[in-house]
XYZ file of C-alpha atoms in Angstrom:
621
model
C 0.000 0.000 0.000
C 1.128 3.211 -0.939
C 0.113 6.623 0.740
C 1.959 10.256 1.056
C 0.991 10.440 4.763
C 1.455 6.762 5.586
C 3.476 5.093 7.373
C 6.042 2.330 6.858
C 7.354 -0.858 8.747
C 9.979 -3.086 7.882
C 11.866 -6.366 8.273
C 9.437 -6.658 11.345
C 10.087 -10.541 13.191
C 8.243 -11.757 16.012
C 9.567 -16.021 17.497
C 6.878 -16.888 20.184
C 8.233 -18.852 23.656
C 6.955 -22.232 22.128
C 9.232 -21.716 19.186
C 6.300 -20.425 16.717
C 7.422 -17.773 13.932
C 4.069 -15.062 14.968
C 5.517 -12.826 12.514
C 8.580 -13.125 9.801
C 10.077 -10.410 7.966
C 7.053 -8.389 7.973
C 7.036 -4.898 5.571
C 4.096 -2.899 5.605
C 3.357 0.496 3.897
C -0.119 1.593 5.986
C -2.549 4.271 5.105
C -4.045 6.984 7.771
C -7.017 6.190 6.417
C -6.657 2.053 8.385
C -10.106 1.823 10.355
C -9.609 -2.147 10.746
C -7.013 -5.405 10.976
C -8.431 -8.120 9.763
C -7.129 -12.176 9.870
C -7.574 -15.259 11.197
C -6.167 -16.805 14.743
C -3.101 -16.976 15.145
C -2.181 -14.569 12.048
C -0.190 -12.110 14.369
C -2.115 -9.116 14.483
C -2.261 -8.092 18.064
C 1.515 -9.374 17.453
C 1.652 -6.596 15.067
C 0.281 -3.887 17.105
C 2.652 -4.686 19.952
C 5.786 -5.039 17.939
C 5.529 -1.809 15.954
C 9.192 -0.551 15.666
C 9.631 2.661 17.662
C 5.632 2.735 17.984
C 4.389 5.947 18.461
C 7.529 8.402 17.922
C 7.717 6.630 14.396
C 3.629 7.631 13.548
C 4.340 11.038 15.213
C 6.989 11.960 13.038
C 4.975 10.631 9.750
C 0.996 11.275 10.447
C 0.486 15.272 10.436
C -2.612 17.406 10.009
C -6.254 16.271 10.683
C -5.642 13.456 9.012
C -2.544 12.519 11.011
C -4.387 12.858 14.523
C -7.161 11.449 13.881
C -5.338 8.043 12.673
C -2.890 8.479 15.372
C -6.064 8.666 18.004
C -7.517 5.427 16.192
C -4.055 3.193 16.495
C -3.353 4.509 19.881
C -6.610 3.559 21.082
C -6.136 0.059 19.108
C -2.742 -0.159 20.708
C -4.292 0.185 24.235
C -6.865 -2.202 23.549
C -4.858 -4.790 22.311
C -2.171 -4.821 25.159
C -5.147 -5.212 27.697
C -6.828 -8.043 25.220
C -3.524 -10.093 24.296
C -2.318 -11.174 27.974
C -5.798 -12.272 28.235
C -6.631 -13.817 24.815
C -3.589 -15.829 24.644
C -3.648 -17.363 28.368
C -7.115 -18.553 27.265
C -5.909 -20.433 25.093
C -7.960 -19.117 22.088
C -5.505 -16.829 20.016
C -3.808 -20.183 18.945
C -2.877 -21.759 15.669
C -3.418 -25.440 14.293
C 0.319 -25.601 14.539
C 0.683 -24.157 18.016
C -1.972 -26.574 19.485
C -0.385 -29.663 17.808
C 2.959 -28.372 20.011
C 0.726 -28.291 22.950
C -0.875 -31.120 22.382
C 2.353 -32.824 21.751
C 3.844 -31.623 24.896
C 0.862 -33.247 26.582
C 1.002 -36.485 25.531
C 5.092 -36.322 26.288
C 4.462 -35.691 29.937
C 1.056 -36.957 30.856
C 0.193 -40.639 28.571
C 2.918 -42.026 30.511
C 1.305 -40.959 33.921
C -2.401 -42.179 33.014
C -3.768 -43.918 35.968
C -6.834 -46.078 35.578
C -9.507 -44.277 38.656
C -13.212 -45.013 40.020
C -15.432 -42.902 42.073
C -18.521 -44.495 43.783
C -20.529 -40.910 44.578
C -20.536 -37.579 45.221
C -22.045 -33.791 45.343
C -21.753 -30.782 43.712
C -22.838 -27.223 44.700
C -22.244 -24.850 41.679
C -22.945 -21.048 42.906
C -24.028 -18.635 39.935
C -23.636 -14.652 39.213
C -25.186 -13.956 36.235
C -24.028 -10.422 36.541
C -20.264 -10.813 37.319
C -20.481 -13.990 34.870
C -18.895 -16.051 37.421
C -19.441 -19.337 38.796
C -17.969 -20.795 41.962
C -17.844 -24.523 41.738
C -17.255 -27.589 44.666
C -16.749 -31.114 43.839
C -17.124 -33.567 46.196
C -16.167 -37.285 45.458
C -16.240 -40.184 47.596
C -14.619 -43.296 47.531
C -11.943 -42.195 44.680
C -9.349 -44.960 43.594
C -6.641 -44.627 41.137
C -3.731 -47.228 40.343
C -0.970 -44.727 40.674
C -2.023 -42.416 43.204
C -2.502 -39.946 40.556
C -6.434 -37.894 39.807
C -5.959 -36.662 36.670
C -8.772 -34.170 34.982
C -9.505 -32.340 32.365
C -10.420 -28.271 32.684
C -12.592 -26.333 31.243
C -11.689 -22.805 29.828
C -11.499 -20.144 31.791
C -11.116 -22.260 35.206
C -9.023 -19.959 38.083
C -8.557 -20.256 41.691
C -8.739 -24.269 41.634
C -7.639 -25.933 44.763
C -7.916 -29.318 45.958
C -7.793 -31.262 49.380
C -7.745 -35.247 49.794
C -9.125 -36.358 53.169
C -9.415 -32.974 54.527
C -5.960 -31.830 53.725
C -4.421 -29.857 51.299
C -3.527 -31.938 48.562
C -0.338 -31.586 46.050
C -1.493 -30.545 42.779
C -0.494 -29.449 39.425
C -2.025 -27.073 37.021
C -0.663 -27.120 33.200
C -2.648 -25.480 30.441
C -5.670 -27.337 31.192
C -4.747 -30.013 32.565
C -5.225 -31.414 36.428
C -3.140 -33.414 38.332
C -3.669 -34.223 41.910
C -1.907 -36.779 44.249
C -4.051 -39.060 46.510
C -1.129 -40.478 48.562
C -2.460 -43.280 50.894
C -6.138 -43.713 51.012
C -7.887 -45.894 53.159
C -9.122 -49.395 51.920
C -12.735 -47.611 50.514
C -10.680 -45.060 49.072
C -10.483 -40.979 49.221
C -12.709 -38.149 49.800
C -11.242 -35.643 47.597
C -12.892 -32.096 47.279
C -11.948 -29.464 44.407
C -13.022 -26.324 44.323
C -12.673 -23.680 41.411
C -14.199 -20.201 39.813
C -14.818 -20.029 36.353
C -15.498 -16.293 34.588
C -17.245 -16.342 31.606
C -16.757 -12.732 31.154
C -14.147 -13.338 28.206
C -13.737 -14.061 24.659
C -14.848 -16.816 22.908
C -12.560 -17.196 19.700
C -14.596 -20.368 18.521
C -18.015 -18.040 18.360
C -19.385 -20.533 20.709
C -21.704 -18.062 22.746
C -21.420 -17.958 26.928
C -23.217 -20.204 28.406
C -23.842 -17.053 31.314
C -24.421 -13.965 30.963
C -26.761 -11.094 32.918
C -29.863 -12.384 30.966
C -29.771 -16.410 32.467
C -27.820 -19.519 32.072
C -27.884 -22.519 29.832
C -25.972 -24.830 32.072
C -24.385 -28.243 31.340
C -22.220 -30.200 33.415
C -19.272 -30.924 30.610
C -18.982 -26.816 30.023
C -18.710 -25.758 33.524
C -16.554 -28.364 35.714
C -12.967 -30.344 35.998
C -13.587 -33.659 33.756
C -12.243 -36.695 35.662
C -9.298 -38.806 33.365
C -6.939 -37.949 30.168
C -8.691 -36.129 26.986
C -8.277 -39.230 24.545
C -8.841 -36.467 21.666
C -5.532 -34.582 22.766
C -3.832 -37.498 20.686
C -2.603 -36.032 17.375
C -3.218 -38.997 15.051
C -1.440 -38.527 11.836
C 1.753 -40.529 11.680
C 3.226 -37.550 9.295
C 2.251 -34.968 12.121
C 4.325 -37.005 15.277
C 7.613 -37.645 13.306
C 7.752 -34.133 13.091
C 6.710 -33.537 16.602
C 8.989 -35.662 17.367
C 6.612 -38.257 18.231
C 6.415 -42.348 17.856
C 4.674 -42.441 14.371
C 2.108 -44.908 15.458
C -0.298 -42.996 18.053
C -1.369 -44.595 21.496
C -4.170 -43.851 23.253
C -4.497 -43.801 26.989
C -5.678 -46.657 28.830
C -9.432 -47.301 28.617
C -10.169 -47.129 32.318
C -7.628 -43.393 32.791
C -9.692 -41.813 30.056
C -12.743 -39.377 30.386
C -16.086 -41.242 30.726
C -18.093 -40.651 27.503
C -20.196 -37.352 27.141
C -19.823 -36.867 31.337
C -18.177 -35.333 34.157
C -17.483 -38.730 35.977
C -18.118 -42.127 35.861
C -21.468 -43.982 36.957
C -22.066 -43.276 40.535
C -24.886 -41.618 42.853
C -24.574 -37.842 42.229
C -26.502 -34.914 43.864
C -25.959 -31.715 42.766
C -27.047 -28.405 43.677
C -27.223 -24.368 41.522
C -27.583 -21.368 43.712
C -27.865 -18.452 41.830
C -27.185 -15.130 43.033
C -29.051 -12.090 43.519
C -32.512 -13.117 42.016
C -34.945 -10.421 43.491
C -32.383 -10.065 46.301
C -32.901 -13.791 47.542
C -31.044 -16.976 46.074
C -32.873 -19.048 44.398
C -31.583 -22.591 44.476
C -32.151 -25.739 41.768
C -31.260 -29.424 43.027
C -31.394 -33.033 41.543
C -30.139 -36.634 41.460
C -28.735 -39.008 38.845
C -27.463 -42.717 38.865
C -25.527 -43.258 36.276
C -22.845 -40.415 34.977
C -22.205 -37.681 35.819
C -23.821 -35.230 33.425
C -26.643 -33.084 34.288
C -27.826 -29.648 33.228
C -29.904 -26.627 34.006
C -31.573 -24.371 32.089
C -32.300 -20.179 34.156
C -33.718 -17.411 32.384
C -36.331 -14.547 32.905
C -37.214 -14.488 29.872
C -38.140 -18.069 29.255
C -41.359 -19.841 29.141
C -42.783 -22.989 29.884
C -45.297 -24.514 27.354
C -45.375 -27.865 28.443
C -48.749 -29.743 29.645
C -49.025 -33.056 31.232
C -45.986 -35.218 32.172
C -43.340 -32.903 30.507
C -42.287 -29.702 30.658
C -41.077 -28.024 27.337
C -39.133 -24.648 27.945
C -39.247 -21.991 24.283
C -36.996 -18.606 24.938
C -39.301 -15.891 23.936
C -36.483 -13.511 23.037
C -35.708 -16.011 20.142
C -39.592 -16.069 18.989
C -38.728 -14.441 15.527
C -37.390 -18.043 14.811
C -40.523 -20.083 15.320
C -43.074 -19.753 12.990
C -45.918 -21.438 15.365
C -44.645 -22.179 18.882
C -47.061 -23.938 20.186
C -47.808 -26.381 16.986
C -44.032 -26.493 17.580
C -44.060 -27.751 21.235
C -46.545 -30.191 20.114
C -44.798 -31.965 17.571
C -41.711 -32.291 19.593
C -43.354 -34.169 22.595
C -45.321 -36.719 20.156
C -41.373 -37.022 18.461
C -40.109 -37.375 21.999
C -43.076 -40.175 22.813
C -42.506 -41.960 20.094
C -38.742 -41.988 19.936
C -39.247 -42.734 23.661
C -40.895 -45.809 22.321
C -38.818 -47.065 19.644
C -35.452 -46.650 21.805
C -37.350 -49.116 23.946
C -38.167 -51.508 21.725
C -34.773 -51.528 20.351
C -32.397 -51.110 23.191
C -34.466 -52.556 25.672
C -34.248 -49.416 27.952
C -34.831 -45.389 27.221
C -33.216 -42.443 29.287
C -36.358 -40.629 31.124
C -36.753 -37.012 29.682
C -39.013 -34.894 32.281
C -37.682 -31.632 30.464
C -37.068 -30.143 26.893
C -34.918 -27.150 26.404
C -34.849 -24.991 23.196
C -30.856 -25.061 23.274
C -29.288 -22.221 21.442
C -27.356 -22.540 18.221
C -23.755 -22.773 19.013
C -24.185 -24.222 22.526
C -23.949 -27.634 21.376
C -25.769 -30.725 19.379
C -29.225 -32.048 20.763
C -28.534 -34.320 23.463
C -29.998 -35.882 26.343
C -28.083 -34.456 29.862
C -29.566 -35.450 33.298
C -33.383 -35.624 32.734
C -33.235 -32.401 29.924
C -33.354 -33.234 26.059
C -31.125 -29.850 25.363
C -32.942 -30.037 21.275
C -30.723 -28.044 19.415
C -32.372 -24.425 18.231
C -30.874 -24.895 14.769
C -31.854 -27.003 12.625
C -34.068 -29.061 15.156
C -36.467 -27.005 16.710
C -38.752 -25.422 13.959
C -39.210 -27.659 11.463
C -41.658 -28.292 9.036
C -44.676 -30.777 9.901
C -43.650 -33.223 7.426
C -40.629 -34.107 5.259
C -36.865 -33.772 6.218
C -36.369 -31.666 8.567
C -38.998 -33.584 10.973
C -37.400 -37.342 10.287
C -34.330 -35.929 10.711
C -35.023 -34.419 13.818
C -36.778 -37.543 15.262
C -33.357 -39.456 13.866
C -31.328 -36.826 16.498
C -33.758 -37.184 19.250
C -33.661 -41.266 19.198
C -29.901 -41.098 18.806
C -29.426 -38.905 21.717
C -31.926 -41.075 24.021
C -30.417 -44.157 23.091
C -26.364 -42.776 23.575
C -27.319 -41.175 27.156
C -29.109 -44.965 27.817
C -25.341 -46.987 26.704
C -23.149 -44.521 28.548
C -24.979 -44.798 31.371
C -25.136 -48.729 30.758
C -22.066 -49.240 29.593
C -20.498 -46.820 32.378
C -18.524 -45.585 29.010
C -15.456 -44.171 28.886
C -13.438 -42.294 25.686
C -11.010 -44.920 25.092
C -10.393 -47.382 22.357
C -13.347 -48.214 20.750
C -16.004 -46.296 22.292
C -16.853 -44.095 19.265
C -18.265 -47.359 17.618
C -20.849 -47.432 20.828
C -20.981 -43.594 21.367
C -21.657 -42.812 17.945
C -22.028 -46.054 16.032
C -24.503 -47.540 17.608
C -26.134 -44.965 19.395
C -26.590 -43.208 15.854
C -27.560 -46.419 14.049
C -30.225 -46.764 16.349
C -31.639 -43.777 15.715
C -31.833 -44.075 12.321
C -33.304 -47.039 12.756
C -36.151 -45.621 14.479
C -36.812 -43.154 11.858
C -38.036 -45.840 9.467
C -39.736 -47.890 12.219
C -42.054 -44.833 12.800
C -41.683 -43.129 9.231
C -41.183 -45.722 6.753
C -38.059 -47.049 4.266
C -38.553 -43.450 2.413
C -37.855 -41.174 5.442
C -35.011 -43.650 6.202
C -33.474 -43.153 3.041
C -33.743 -39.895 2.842
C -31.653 -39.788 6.232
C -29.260 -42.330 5.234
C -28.879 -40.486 1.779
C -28.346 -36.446 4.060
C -25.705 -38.170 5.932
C -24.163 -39.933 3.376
C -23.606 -36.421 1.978
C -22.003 -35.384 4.992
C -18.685 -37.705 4.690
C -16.038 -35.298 3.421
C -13.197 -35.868 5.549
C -10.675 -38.535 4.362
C -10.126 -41.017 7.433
C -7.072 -41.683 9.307
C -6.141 -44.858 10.579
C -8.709 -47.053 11.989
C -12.174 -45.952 13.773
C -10.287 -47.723 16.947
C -8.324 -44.471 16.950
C -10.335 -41.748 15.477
C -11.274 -38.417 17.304
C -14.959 -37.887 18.685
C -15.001 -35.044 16.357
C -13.813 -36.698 13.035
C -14.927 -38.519 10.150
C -15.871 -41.136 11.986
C -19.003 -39.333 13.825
C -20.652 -39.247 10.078
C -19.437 -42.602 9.191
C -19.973 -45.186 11.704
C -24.095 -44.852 12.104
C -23.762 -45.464 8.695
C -21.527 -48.431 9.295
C -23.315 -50.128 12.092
C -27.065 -49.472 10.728
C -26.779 -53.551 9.271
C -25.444 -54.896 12.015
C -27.259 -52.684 14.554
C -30.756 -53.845 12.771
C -30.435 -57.786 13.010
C -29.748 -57.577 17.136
C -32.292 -58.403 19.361
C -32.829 -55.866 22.165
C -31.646 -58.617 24.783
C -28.470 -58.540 22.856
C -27.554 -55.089 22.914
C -28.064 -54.875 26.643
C -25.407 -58.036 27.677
C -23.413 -56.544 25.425
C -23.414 -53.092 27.135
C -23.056 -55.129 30.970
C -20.354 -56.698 29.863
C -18.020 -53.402 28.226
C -19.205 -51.366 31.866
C -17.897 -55.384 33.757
C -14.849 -55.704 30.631
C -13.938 -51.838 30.398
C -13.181 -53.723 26.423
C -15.284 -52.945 24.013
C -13.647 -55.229 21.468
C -13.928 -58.053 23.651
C -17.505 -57.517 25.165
C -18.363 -57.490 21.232
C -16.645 -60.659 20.417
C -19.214 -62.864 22.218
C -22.147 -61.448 19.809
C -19.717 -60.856 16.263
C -17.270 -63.093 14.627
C -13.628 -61.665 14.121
C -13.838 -61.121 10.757
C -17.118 -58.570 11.364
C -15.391 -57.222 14.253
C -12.520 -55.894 12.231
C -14.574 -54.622 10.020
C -16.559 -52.728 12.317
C -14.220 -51.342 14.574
C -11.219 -50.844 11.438
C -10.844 -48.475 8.419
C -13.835 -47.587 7.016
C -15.582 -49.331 4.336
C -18.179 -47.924 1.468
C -20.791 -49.791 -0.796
C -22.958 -49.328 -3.580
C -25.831 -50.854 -3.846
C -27.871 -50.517 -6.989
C -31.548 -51.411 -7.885
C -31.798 -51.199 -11.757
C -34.283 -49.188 -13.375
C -35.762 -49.245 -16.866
C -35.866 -52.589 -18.871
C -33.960 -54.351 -15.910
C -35.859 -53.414 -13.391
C -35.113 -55.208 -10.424
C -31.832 -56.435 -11.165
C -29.267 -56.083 -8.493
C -25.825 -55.048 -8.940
C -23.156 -53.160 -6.935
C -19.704 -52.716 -5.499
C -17.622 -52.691 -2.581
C -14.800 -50.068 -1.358
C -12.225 -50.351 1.414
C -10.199 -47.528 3.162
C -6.487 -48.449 2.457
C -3.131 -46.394 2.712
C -4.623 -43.261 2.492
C -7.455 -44.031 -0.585
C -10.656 -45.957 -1.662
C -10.194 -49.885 -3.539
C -12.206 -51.632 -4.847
C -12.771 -54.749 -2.515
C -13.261 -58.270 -3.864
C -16.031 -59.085 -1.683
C -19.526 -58.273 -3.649
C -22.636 -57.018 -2.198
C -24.958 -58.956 0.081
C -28.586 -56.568 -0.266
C -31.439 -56.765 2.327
C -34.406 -55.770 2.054
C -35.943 -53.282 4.615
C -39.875 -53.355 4.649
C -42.050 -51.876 7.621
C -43.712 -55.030 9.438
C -45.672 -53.814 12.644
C -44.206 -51.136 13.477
C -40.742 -52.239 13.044
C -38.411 -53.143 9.763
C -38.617 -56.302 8.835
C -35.254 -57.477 7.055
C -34.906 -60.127 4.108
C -32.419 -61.391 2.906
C -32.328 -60.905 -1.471
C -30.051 -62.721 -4.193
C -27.244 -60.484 -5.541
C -29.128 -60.232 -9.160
C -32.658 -61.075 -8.185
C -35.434 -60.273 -9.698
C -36.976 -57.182 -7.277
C -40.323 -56.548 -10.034
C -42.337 -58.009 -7.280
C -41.711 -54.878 -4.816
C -43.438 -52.367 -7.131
C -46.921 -54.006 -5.646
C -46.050 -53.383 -2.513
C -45.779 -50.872 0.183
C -42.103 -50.114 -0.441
C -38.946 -51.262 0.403
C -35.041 -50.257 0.731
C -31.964 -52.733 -0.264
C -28.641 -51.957 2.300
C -25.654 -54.146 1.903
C -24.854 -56.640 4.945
C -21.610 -55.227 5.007
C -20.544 -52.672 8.164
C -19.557 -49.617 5.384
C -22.067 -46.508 4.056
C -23.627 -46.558 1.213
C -22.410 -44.307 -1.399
C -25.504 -43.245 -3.795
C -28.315 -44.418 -1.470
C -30.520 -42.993 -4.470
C -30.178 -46.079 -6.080
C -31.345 -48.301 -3.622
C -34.311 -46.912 -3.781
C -35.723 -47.631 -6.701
C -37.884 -50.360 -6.035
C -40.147 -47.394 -3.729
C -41.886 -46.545 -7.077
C -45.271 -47.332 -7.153
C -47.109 -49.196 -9.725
């Protein structure tokens, strides 16, 4: 940029602590006329307003007039701003590149996967005080007969966490503080273990460089256990897994994950135990006003405090709309309506196919960016977008029953299952969980609203995979692919099934052996290894009905065609519930035009690629 009363920089350098290169050989020719720096995280521009060579003398002597003062009022102000923002920003931990967290995250795993100490906690209580206006929350954990094989607690903390201090049987206990990670040492504990008690603030008050909106503010809360307090056990996602990434952090190329029993439990706080918990929040009409419950099972339970919400539930459950965000609902209470006969009948279906359903006594309208629908405590927290107003009919609705079923039926195995984030778990967390949602979808809705979901999350997979699901991040490839995956297998097991199989991971802490008393190795691999895709085709036109198709495995870093040919099903609705038969690879399918419809999937744990085409045989005659 070239201006008469700019101003110039040159050859400006800026090397981080951590070895990062913030800034390198910067020259810059900048205009008076600058009202805004613009970039991404990490880029180096509050590096470049603090690192300005000979800062304001420099502009002083260049920026005269009008002109000059008024741009020399808008950096100085900028320059103020951004030394009170940066301190703040970067010990956050949000002003951070991909690069700089792979460091981190290396450093991590260097000093902590080594340390990882299997633990168990029978109970506990928590007492969570709340100041919507200060944005702070005063936290105290209370857990009671705590194990661990090395004498070690280790947790997980959210951001933002200060003040934390911990005592084990009363007395101050040693701990360590690193980034976001907790260490605390149990010493000797008595045969039923230790009573350890943490206690922590966490202000809310800062910035959010994800645009993930605060949970707290002066208007109410949206509170969920996972956002707010230390997570018991190692972060199993803090392990970078691609080989080409740890060679150059210096790393063994083939990635290890922490041991199954020393890693966080699945979508919770803690493990299964008896947990009572307790909000207080502050200064509402000068008195506190105080919100309690119970859970067996993990720990993960939320709360939902606002003025301005209302409660438009009738009967047995209580559904909770924020008026503020009424410009997004086109009929609210047509709205509530549809999502408590979704609820009942996903309710239903989850039953019939896991054998058990999480009780939901509440629903939240959960604002977008706070998080997917799930099922915390006894809330459904329905995600605002795209869940909550939703058309009657057609996509939108199946696909929100699809997300309601899935998130009853994954709250009903981690609670089962006691499930932690080690090897494996994905397949349950996501796989089946997800599969059995789906599932329900065309139990209730028929083999058209199924493939239509099938078809929208089909359309999702975009990222290439890495390695085998065994090791895949909760927030991967692998969260799209495995429903997918596991739908098949998922569909042919009785409800009995599913729950010894859950008993035995939460007596096993192995998923991949609890499995192998209901799959055969060769389906276990399969299920639980690089990802696999089909194609199943009905033909159309003068050979209608004929059945063709291929088969594609995941292998060094690209798709193959697998020797192995298709094996297609046929999905009909039979009472209330798909009925699957088995078909001929090549079989004549004419006969399905006179009925009420089917779908052909491939017995084969992968996703189907065009799902289109497996529905021809839905035309009617």
């Amino acid at each position: 940029m070239t201006h008469d009363d700019g101003f110039s920089i040159q050859g400006l350098s800026k090397i981080d602590p951590n070895g990062i290169r913030a800034l390198d050989a910067v020259n810059l020719q900048v205009s008076p006329r600058l009202d805004s720096l613009l970039g991404s995280n990490g880029a180096g521009k509050s590096t470049l307003m603090l690192r300005t060579p000979r800062g304001g003398r420099q502009l002083h002597g260049r920026l005269q007039g009008a002109k000059g003062w008024v741009a020399s009022g808008a950096l100085g102000a900028m320059l103020v701003f951004g030394l009170g923002l940066h301190p703040k920003y970067v010990a956050a931990g949000t002003d951070e590149t991909a690069e700089q967290t792979l460091i981190k995250d290396a450093q991590w795993e260097r000093q902590w996967l080594a340390q990882a100490s299997t633990f168990s906690v029978e109970s506990g209580w928590i007492q969570l005080s709340v100041d919507p206006n200060a944005r702070q929350l005063h936290g105290l954990f209370i857990m009671i007969s705590t194990r661990t094989e090395h004498g070690t607690l280790h947790a997980t903390l959210p951001p933002g966490i200060e003040n934390l201090k911990a005592t084990v049987q009363c007395r101050e206990a040693e701990t360590l503080v690193e980034g976001d990670h907790l260490a605390i040492k149990l010493g000797e504990c008595p045969p039923q273990g230790c009573a350890v008690e943490i206690t922590w603030t966490l202000d809310t008050s800062g910035w959010d460089a994800g645009e993930r909106p605060s949970w707290l503010g002066p208007e109410g809360y949206w509170l969920r256990a996972v956002d707010v307090m230390p997570r018991l056990g190692l972060d199993a996602d803090r392990i970078t897994r691609v080989p080409a990434d740890r060679i150059r952090l210096g790393l063994n190329p083939q990635p290890r994950l922490p041991a199954y029993g020393a890693s966080l439990a699945s979508g919770a706080v803690a493990p299964a135990g008896d947990w009572n918990w307790i909000v207080r929040i502050e200064e509402v009409e000068k008195a506190p006003l105080i919100r309690r419950g119970k859970l067996q099972g993990q720990l993960d339970f939320a709360d939902v405090w606002m003025p301005a919400l209302e409660n438009l539930g009738t009967g047995e459950r209580e559904v909770f709309h924020d008026t503020t965000r009424a410009h997004v609902v086109a009929d609210i209470k047509h709205v509530v309506a549809d999502i408590k006969e979704d609820l009942s009948a996903m309710q239903a279906c989850v039953v019939r196919r896991l054998g058990q359903a999480s009780p939901v006594d509440r629903i939240a309208q959960w604002p977008r960016g706070l998080g997917p629908t799930a099922v915390s405590g006894d809330w459904l927290l329905l995600a605002e977008a795209p869940h909550w107003d939703v058309t009657e009919q057609g996509p939108g609705h199946w696909l929100r029953r699809a997300e309601i079923a899935t998130a009853l039926a994954r709250r009903q195995i981690q609670d089962r299952a006691d499930l932690r984030q080690g090897a494996d778990a994905l397949w349950l967390s996501e796989g089946l969980a997800g599969a059995i949602g789906r599932l329900c979808v065309g139990d209730t809705d028929g083999p058209d609203a199924l493939n239509t979901i099938l078809a929208r999350g089909a359309e999702r997979i975009s990222q290439a995979p890495v390695g085998d699901l065994t090791i895949a991040l909760s927030d991967s490839w692998a969260s799209d692919h495995v429903p997918l995956a596991t739908l098949d297998w998922t569909a042919r097991q009785s409800p009995e099934d599913l729950q010894g199989l859950l008993t035995a991971v939460r007596h096993s802490g192995d998923v991949r052996t609890a499995l192998a008393s209901m799959a055969d190795a060769r389906t276990i691999a399969l299920l639980l290894g690089p990802p696999n895709a089909s194609d199943v085709r009905a033909q159309t036109g003068e050979r209608l009905g004929m059945m063709t198709g291929e088969h594609w495995s995941w292998r060094d870093g690209g798709w193959a065609v697998a020797e192995s040919s298709p094996d297609p099903w046929r999905y009909q609705v039979t009472r209330g519930r798909l009925s699957l038969d088995q078909q001929r690879f090549g079989a004549d399918l004419t006969a399905d035009r006179r009925g009420s419809g089917a779908l052909y999937l491939d017995n084969w744990p992968s996703f189907e690629r065009l799902i289109e085409s497996n529905a021809a045989a839905l035309e009617r005659p």
